PDB file of C-alpha atoms in Angstrom:
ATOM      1  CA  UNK A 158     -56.950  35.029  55.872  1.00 50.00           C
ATOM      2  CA  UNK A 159     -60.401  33.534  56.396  1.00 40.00           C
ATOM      3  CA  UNK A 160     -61.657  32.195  52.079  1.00 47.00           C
ATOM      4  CA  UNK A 161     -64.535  31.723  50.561  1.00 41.00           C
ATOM      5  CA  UNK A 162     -65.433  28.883  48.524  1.00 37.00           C
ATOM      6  CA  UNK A 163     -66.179  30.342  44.461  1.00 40.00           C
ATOM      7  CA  UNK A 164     -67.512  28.204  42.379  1.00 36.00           C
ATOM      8  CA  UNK A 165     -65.484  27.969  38.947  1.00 39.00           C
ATOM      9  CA  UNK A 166     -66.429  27.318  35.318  1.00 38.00           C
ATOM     10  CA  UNK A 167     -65.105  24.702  33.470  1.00 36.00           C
ATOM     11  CA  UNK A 168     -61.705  25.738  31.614  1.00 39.00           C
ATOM     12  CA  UNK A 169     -62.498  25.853  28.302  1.00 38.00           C
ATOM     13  CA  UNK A 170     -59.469  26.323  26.029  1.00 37.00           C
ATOM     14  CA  UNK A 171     -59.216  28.607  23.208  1.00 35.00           C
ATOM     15  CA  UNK A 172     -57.973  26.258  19.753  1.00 37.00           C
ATOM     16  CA  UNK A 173     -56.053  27.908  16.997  1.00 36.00           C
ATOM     17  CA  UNK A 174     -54.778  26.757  13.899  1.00 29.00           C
ATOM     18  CA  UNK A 175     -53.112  23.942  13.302  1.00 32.00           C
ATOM     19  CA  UNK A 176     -49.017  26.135  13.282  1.00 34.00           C
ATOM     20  CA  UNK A 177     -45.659  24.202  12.426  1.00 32.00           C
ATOM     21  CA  UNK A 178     -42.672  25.594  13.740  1.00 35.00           C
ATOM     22  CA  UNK A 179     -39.403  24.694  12.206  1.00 34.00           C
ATOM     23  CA  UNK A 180     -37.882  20.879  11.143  1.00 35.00           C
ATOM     24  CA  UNK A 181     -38.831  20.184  14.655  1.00 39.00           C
ATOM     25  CA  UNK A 182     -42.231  19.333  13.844  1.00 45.00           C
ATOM     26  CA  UNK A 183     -43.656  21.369  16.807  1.00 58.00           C
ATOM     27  CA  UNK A 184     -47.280  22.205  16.746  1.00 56.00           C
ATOM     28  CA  UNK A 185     -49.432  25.012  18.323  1.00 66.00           C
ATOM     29  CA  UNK A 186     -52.946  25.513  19.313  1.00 61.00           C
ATOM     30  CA  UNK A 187     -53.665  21.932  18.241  1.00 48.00           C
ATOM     31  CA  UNK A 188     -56.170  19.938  20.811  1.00 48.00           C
ATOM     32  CA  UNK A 189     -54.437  17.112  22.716  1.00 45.00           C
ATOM     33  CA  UNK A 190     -55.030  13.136  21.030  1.00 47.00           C
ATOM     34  CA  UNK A 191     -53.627  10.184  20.771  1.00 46.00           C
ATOM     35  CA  UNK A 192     -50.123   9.325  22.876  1.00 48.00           C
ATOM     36  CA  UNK A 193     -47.939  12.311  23.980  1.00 52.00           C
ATOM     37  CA  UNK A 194     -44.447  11.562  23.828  1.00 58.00           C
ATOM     38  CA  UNK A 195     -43.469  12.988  27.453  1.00 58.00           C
ATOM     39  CA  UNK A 196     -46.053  13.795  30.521  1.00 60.00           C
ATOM     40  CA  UNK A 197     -47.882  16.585  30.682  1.00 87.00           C
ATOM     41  CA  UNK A 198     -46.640  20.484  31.339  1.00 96.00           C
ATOM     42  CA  UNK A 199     -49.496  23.159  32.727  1.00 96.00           C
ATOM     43  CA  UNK A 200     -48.575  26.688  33.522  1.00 97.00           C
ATOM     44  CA  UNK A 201     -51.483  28.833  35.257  1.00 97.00           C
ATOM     45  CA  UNK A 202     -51.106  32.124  34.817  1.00 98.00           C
ATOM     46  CA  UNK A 203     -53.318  33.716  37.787  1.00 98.00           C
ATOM     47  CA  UNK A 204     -55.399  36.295  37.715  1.00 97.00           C
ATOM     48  CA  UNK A 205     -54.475  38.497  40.230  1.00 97.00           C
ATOM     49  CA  UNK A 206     -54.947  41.483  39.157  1.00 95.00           C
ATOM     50  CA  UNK A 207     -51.721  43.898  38.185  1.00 96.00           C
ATOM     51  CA  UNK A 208     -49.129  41.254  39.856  1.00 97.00           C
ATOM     52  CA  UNK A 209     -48.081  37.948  39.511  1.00 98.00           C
ATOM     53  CA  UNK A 210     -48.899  34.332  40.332  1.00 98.00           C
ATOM     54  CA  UNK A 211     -47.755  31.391  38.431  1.00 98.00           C
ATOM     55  CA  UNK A 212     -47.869  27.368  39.223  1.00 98.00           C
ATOM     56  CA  UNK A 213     -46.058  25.320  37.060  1.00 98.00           C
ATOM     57  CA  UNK A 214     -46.654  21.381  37.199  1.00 97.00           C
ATOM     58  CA  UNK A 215     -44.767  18.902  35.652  1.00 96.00           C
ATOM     59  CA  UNK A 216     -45.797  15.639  36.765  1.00 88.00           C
ATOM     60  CA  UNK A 217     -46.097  15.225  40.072  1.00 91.00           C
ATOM     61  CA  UNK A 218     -43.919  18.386  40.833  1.00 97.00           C
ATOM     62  CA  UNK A 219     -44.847  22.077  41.613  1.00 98.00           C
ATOM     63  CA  UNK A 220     -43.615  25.103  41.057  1.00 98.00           C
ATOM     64  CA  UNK A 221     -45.139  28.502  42.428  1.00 98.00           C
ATOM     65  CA  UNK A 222     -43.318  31.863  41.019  1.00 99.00           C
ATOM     66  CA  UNK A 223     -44.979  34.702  42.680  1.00 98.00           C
ATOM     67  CA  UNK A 224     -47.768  34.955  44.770  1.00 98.00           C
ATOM     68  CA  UNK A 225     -49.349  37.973  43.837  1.00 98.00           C
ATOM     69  CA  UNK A 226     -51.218  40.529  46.404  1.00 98.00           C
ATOM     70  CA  UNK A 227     -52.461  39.582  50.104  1.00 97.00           C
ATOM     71  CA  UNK A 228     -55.812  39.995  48.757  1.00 96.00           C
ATOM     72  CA  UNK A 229     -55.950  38.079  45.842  1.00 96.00           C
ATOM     73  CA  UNK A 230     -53.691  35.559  47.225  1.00 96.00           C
ATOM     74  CA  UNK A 231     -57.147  33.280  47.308  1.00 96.00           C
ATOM     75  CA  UNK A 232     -57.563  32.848  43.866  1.00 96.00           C
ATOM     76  CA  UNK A 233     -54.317  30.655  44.357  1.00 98.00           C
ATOM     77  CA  UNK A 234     -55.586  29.064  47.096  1.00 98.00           C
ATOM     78  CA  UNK A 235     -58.922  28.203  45.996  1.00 97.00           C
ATOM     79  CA  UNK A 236     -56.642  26.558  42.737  1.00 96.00           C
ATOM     80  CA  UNK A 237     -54.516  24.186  45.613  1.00 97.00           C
ATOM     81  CA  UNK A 238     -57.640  23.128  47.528  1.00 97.00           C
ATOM     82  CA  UNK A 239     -59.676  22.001  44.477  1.00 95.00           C
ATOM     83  CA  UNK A 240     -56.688  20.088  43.060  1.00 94.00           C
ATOM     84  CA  UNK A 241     -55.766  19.057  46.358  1.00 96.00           C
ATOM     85  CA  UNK A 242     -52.866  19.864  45.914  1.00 97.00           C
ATOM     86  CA  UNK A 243     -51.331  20.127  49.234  1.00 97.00           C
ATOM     87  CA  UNK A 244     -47.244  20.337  48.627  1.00 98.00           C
ATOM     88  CA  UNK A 245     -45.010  23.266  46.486  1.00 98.00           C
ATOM     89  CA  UNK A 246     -41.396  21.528  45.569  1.00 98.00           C
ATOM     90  CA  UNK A 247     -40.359  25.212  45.081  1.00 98.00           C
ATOM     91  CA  UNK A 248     -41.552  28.584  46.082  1.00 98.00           C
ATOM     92  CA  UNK A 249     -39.810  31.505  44.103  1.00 99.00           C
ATOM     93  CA  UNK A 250     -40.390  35.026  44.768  1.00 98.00           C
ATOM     94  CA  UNK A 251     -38.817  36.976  42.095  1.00 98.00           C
ATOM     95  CA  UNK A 252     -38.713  40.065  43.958  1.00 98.00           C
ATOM     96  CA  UNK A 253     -40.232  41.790  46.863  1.00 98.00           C
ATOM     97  CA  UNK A 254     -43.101  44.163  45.402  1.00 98.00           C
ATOM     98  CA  UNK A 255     -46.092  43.578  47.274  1.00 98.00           C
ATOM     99  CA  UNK A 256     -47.887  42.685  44.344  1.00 98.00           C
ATOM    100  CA  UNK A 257     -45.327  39.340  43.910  1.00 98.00           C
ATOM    101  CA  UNK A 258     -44.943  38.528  47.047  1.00 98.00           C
ATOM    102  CA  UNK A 259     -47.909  39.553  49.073  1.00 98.00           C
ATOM    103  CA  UNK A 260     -49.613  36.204  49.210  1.00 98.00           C
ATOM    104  CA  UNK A 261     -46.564  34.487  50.092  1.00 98.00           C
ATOM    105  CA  UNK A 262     -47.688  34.430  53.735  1.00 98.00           C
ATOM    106  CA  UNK A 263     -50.677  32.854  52.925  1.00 98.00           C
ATOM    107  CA  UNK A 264     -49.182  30.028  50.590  1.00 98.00           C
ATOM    108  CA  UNK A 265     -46.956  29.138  53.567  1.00 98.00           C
ATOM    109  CA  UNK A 266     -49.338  28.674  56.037  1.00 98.00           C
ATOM    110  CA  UNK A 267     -52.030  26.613  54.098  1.00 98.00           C
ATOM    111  CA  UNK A 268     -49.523  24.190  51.869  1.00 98.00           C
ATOM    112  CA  UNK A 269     -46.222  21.995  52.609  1.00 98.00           C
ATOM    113  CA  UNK A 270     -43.534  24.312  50.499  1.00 98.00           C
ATOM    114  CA  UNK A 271     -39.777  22.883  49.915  1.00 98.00           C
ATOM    115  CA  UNK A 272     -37.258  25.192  48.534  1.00 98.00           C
ATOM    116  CA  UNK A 273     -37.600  28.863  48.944  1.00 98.00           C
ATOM    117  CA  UNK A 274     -35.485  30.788  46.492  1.00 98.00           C
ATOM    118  CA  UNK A 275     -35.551  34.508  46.432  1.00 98.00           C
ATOM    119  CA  UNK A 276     -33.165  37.241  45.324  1.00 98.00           C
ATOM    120  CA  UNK A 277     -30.194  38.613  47.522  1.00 97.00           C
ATOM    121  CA  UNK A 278     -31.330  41.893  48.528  1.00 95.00           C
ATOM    122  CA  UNK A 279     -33.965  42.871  51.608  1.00 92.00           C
ATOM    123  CA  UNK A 280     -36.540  45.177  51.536  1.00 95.00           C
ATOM    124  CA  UNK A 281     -38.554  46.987  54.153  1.00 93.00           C
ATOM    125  CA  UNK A 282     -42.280  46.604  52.816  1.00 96.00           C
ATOM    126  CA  UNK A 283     -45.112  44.881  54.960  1.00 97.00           C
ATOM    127  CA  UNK A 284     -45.689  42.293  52.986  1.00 98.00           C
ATOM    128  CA  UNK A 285     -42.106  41.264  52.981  1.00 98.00           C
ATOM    129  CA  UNK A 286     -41.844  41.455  56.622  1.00 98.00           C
ATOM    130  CA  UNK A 287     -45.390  39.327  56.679  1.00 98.00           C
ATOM    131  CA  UNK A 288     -43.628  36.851  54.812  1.00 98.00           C
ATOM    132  CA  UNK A 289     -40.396  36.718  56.551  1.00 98.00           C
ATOM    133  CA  UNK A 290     -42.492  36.009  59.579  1.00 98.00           C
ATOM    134  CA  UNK A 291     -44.472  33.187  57.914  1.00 98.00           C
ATOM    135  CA  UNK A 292     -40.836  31.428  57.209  1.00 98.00           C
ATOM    136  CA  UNK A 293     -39.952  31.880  60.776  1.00 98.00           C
ATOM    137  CA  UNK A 294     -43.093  30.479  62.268  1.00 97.00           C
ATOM    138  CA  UNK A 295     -42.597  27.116  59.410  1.00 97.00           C
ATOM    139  CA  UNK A 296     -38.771  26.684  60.474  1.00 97.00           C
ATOM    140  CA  UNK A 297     -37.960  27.796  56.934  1.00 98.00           C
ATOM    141  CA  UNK A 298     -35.263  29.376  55.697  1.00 97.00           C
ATOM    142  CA  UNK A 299     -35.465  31.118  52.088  1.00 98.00           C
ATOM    143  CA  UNK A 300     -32.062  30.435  49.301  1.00 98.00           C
ATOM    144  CA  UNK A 301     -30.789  33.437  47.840  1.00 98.00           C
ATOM    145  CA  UNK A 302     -30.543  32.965  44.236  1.00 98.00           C
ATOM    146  CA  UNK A 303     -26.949  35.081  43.958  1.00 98.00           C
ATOM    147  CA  UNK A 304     -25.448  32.432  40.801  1.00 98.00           C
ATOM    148  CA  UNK A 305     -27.098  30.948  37.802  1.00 98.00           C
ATOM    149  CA  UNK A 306     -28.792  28.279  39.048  1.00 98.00           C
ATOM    150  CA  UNK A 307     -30.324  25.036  37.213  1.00 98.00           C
ATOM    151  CA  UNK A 308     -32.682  22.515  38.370  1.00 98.00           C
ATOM    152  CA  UNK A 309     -35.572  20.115  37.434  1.00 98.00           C
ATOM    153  CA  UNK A 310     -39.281  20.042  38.046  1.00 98.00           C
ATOM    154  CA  UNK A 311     -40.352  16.818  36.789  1.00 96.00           C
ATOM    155  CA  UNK A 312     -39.445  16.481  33.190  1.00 95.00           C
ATOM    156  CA  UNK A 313     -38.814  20.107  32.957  1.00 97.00           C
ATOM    157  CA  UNK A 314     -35.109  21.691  33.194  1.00 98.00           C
ATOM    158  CA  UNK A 315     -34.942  25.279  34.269  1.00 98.00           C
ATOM    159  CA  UNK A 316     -32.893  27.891  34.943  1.00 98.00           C
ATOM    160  CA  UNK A 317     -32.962  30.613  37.407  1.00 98.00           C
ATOM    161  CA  UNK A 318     -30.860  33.770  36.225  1.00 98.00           C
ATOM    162  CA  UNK A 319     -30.205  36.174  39.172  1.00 98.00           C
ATOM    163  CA  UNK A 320     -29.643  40.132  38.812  1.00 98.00           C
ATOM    164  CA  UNK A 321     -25.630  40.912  37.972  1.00 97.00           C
ATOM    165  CA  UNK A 322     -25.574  44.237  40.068  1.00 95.00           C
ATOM    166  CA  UNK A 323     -25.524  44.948  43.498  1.00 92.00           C
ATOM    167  CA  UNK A 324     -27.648  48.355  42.865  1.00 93.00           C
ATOM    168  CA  UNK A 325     -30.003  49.538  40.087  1.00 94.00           C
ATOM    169  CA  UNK A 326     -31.609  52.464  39.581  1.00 90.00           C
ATOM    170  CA  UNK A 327     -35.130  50.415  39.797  1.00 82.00           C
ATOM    171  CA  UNK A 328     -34.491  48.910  42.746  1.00 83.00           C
ATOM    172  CA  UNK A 329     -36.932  46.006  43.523  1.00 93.00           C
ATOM    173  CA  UNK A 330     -38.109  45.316  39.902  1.00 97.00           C
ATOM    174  CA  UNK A 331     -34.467  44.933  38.198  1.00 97.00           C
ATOM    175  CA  UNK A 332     -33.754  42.584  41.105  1.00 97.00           C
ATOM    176  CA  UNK A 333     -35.931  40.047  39.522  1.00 98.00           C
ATOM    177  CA  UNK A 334     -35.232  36.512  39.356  1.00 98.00           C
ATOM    178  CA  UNK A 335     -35.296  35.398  35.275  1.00 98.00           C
ATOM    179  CA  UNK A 336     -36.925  31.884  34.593  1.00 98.00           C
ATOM    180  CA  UNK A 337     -35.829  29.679  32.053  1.00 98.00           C
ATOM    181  CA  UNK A 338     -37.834  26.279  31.401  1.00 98.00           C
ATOM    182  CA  UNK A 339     -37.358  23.887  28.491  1.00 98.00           C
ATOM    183  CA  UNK A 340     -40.058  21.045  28.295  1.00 97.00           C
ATOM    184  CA  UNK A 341     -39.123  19.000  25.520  1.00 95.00           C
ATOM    185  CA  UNK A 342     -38.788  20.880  22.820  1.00 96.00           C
ATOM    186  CA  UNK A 343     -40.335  24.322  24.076  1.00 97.00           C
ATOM    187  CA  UNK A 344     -39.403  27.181  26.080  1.00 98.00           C
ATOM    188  CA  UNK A 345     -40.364  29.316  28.426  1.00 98.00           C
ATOM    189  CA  UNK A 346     -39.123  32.509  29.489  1.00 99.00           C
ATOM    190  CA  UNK A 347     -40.625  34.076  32.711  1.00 99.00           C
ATOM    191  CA  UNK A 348     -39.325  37.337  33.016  1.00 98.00           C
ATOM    192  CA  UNK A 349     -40.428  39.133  36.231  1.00 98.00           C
ATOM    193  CA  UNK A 350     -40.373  42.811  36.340  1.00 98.00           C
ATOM    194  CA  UNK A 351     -37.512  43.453  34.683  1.00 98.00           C
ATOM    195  CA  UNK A 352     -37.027  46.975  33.651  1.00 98.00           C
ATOM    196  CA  UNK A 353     -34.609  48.662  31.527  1.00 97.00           C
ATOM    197  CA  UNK A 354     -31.045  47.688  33.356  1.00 98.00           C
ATOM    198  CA  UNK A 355     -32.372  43.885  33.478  1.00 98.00           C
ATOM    199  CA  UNK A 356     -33.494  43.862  30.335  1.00 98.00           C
ATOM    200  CA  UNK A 357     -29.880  44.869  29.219  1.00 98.00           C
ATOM    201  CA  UNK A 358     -28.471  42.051  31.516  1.00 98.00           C
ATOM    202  CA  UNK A 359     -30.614  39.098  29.396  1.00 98.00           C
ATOM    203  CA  UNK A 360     -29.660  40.709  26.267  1.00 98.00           C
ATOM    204  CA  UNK A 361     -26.182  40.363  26.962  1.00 98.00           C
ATOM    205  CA  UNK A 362     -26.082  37.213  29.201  1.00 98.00           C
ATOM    206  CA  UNK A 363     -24.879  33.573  27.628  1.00 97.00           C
ATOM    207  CA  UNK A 364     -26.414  31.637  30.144  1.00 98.00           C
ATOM    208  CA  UNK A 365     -29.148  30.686  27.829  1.00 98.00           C
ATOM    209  CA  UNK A 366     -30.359  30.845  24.253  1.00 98.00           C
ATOM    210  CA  UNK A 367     -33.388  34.300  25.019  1.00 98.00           C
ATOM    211  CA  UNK A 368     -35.419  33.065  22.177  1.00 98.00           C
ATOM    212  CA  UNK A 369     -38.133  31.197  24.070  1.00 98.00           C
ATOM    213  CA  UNK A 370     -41.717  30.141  22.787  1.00 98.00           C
ATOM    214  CA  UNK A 371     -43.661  31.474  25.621  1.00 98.00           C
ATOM    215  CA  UNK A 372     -42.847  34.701  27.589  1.00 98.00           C
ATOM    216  CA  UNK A 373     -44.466  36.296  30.723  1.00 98.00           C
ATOM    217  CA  UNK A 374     -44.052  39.519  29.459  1.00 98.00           C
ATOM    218  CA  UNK A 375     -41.852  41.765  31.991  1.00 98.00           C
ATOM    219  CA  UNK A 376     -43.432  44.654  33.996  1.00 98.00           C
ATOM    220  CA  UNK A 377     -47.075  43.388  33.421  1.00 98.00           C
ATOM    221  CA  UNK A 378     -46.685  45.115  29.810  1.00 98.00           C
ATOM    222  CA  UNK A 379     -44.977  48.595  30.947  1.00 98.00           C
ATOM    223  CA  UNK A 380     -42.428  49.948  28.021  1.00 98.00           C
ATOM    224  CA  UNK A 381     -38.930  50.609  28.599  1.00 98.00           C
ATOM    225  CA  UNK A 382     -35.981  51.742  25.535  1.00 98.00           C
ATOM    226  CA  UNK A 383     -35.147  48.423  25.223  1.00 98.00           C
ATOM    227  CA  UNK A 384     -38.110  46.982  25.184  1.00 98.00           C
ATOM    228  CA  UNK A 385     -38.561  46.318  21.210  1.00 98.00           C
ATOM    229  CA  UNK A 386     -35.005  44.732  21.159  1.00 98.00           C
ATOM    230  CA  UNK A 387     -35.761  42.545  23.811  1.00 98.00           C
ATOM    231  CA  UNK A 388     -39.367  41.094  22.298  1.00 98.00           C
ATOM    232  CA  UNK A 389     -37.887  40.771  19.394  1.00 98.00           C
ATOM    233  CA  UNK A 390     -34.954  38.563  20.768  1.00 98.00           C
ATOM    234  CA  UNK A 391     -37.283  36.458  22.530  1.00 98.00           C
ATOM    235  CA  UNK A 392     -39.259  36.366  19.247  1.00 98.00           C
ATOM    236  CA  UNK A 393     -42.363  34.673  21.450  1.00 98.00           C
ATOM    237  CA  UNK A 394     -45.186  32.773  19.911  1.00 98.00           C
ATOM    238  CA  UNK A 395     -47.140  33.241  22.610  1.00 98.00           C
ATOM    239  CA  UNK A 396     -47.012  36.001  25.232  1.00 98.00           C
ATOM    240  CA  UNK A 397     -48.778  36.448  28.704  1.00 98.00           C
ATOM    241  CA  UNK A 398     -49.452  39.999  30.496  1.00 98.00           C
ATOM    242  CA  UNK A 399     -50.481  40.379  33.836  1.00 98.00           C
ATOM    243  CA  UNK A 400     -52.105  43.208  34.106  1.00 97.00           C
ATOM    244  CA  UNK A 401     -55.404  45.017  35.211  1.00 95.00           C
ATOM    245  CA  UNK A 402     -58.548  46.588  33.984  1.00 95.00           C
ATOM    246  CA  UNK A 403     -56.830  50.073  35.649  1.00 96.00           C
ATOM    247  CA  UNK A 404     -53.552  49.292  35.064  1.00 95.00           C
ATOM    248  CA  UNK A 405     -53.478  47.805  31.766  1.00 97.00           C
ATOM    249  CA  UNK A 406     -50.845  46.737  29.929  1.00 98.00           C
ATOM    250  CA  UNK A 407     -48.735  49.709  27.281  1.00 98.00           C
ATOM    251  CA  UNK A 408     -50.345  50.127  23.621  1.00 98.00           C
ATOM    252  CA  UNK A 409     -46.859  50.111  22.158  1.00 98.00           C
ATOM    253  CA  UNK A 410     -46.021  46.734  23.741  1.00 98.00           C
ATOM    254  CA  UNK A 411     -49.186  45.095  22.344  1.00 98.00           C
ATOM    255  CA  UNK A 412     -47.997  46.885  19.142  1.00 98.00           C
ATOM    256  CA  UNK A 413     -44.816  45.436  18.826  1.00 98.00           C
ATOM    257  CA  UNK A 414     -46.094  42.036  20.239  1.00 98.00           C
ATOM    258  CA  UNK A 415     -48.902  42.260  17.285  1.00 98.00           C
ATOM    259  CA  UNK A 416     -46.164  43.400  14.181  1.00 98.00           C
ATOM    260  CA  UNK A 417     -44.300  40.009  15.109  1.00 98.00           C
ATOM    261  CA  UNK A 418     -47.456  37.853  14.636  1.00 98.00           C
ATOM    262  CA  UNK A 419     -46.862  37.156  18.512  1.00 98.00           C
ATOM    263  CA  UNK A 420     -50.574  35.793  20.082  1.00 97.00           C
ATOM    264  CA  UNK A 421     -51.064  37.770  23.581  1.00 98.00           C
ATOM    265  CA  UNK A 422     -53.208  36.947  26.253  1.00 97.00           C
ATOM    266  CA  UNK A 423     -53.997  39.466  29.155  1.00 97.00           C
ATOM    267  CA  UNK A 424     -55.006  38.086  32.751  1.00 97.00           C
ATOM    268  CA  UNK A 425     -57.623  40.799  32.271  1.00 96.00           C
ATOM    269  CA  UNK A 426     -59.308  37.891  30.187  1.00 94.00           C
ATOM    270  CA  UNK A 427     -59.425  35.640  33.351  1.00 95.00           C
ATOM    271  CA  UNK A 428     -56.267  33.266  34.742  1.00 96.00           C
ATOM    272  CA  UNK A 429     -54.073  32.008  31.572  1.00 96.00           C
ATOM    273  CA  UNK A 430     -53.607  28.494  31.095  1.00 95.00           C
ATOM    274  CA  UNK A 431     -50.976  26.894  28.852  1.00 95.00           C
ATOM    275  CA  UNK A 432     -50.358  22.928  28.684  1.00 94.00           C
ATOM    276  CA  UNK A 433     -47.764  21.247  26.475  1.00 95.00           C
ATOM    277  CA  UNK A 434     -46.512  17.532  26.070  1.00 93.00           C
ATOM    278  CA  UNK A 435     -43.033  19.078  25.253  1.00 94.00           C
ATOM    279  CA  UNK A 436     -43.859  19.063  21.721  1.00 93.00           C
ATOM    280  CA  UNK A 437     -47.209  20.842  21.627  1.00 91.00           C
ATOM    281  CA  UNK A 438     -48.548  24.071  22.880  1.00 93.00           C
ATOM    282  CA  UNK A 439     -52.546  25.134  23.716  1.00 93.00           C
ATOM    283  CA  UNK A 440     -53.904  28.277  25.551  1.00 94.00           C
ATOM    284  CA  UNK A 441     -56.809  29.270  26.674  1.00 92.00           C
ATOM    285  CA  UNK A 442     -58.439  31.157  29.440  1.00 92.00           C
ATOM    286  CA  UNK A 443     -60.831  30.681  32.399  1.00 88.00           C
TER     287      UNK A 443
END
């Protein structure tokens, strides 16, 4: 895919008021002084229209979950290049929608990716079959995520919480792989698209705590039955759609997200950035 250059603005993050959460001391919105007590945390939220892209990096360590379309795939690219950043530790595709994993073929043939971990079904969409061929042609071979799995990214520890069923009635979307992160003292839930059956899965799993500070909010904002239960488990301060002007995310999700004093941000606003020491949270757009 042949890029062009785009010249970017300078991210500009949006400060709230000063917020303290529990004994813990933890603060929100606050602008970053003095000593932090661990290293730095960003998350970039791409915008890529109505799918997903999102880098994580912890230190010297990257994570990419999702990779959104083939043709939006540069805005991730672009990202790499001006950081030079030229090596992923981990590349997870959460499921196969072309809209998660369309860019994956891309990603592997401009960057130096380590782990692949995907979910254990197939599917029989071009873009999966692109990137299927991009592992071949890199010698790589892609980890089915079939048990709860835990690892580190830097100073982060996360966990990777695979579907429970063999069939859903939503096939490719309630296959999603669930993120967990904790950074310190905050959390992060990353939720794919799960739908309805899913969401019932993390409701009743015990793998970890679902209240989480942050949440990529499943389904790029699309209601299911459930839905209220499961934002209000996750009780997020913060919340992140990925959505589009033309598909935008549902009214009654921003509803319920608004009742619990939850602060949303849309990728319709421009790519999402959060950054935390582990004790602190900003966000802001670009």
């Amino acid at each position: 895919m042949k890029r062009k250059r785009k010249r970017r603005g300078s991210l500009v993050f949006l400060c709230m008021l000063f917020l303290f959460c529990g004994c813990g001391g933890k603060k929100s919105g606050e602008d970053f002084s003095g000593k932090w007590d661990l290293p730095e945390l960003t998350v970039t939220f791409f915008n890529v229209g109505k799918g997903d892209a999102i880098l994580i990096e912890a230190e010297e360590e990257r994570m990419l979950i999702d990779s959104g379309y083939d043709d939006t795939c540069e805005e991730i690219l672009d990202y790499l290049e001006e950081q030079g950043i030229r090596r992923l530790d981990y590349l997870v595709i959460t499921h196969f929608d072309k809209d998660h994993v369309g860019g994956a073929d891309h990603v592997l043939e401009t960057v130096e990716v380590g782990e692949i971990l995907q979910p254990d079904y197939v599917s029989e969409g071009g873009q999966y079959l692109e990137y299927r061929e991009a592992m071949e042609k890199k010698g790589k071979e892609p980890v089915p995520v079939t048990e709860t799995r835990r690892l580190s990214l830097g100073n982060a520890e996360l966990v990777i919480y695979p579907p429970q069923q063999e069939e859903y009635k939503e096939e490719d979307n309630d296959f999603s792989l669930v993120i967990s992160m904790t950074y310190g003292e905050r959390r992060f839930l990353f939720a794919g698209d799960s739908e309805r059956e899913r969401l019932k899965e993390l409701l009743e799993q015990s793998e970890f705590e679902l209240a989480h500070d942050l949440l990529k909010v499943p389904h790029h904002g699309r209601e299911e039955k459930n839905s209220q239960e499961f934002l209000e488990a996750v009780s997020p301060e913060f919340a992140v759609i990925t959505c589009s002007e033309e598909k935008p995310a549902d009214p009654e999700i921003l509803k319920i997200l608004e009742s619990m004093g939850t602060k949303t941000y849309q990728t319709t606003e421009g790519t999402v950035i959060c950054q935390s020491d582990g004790n602190h949270l900003i966000m802001g757009t670009k």
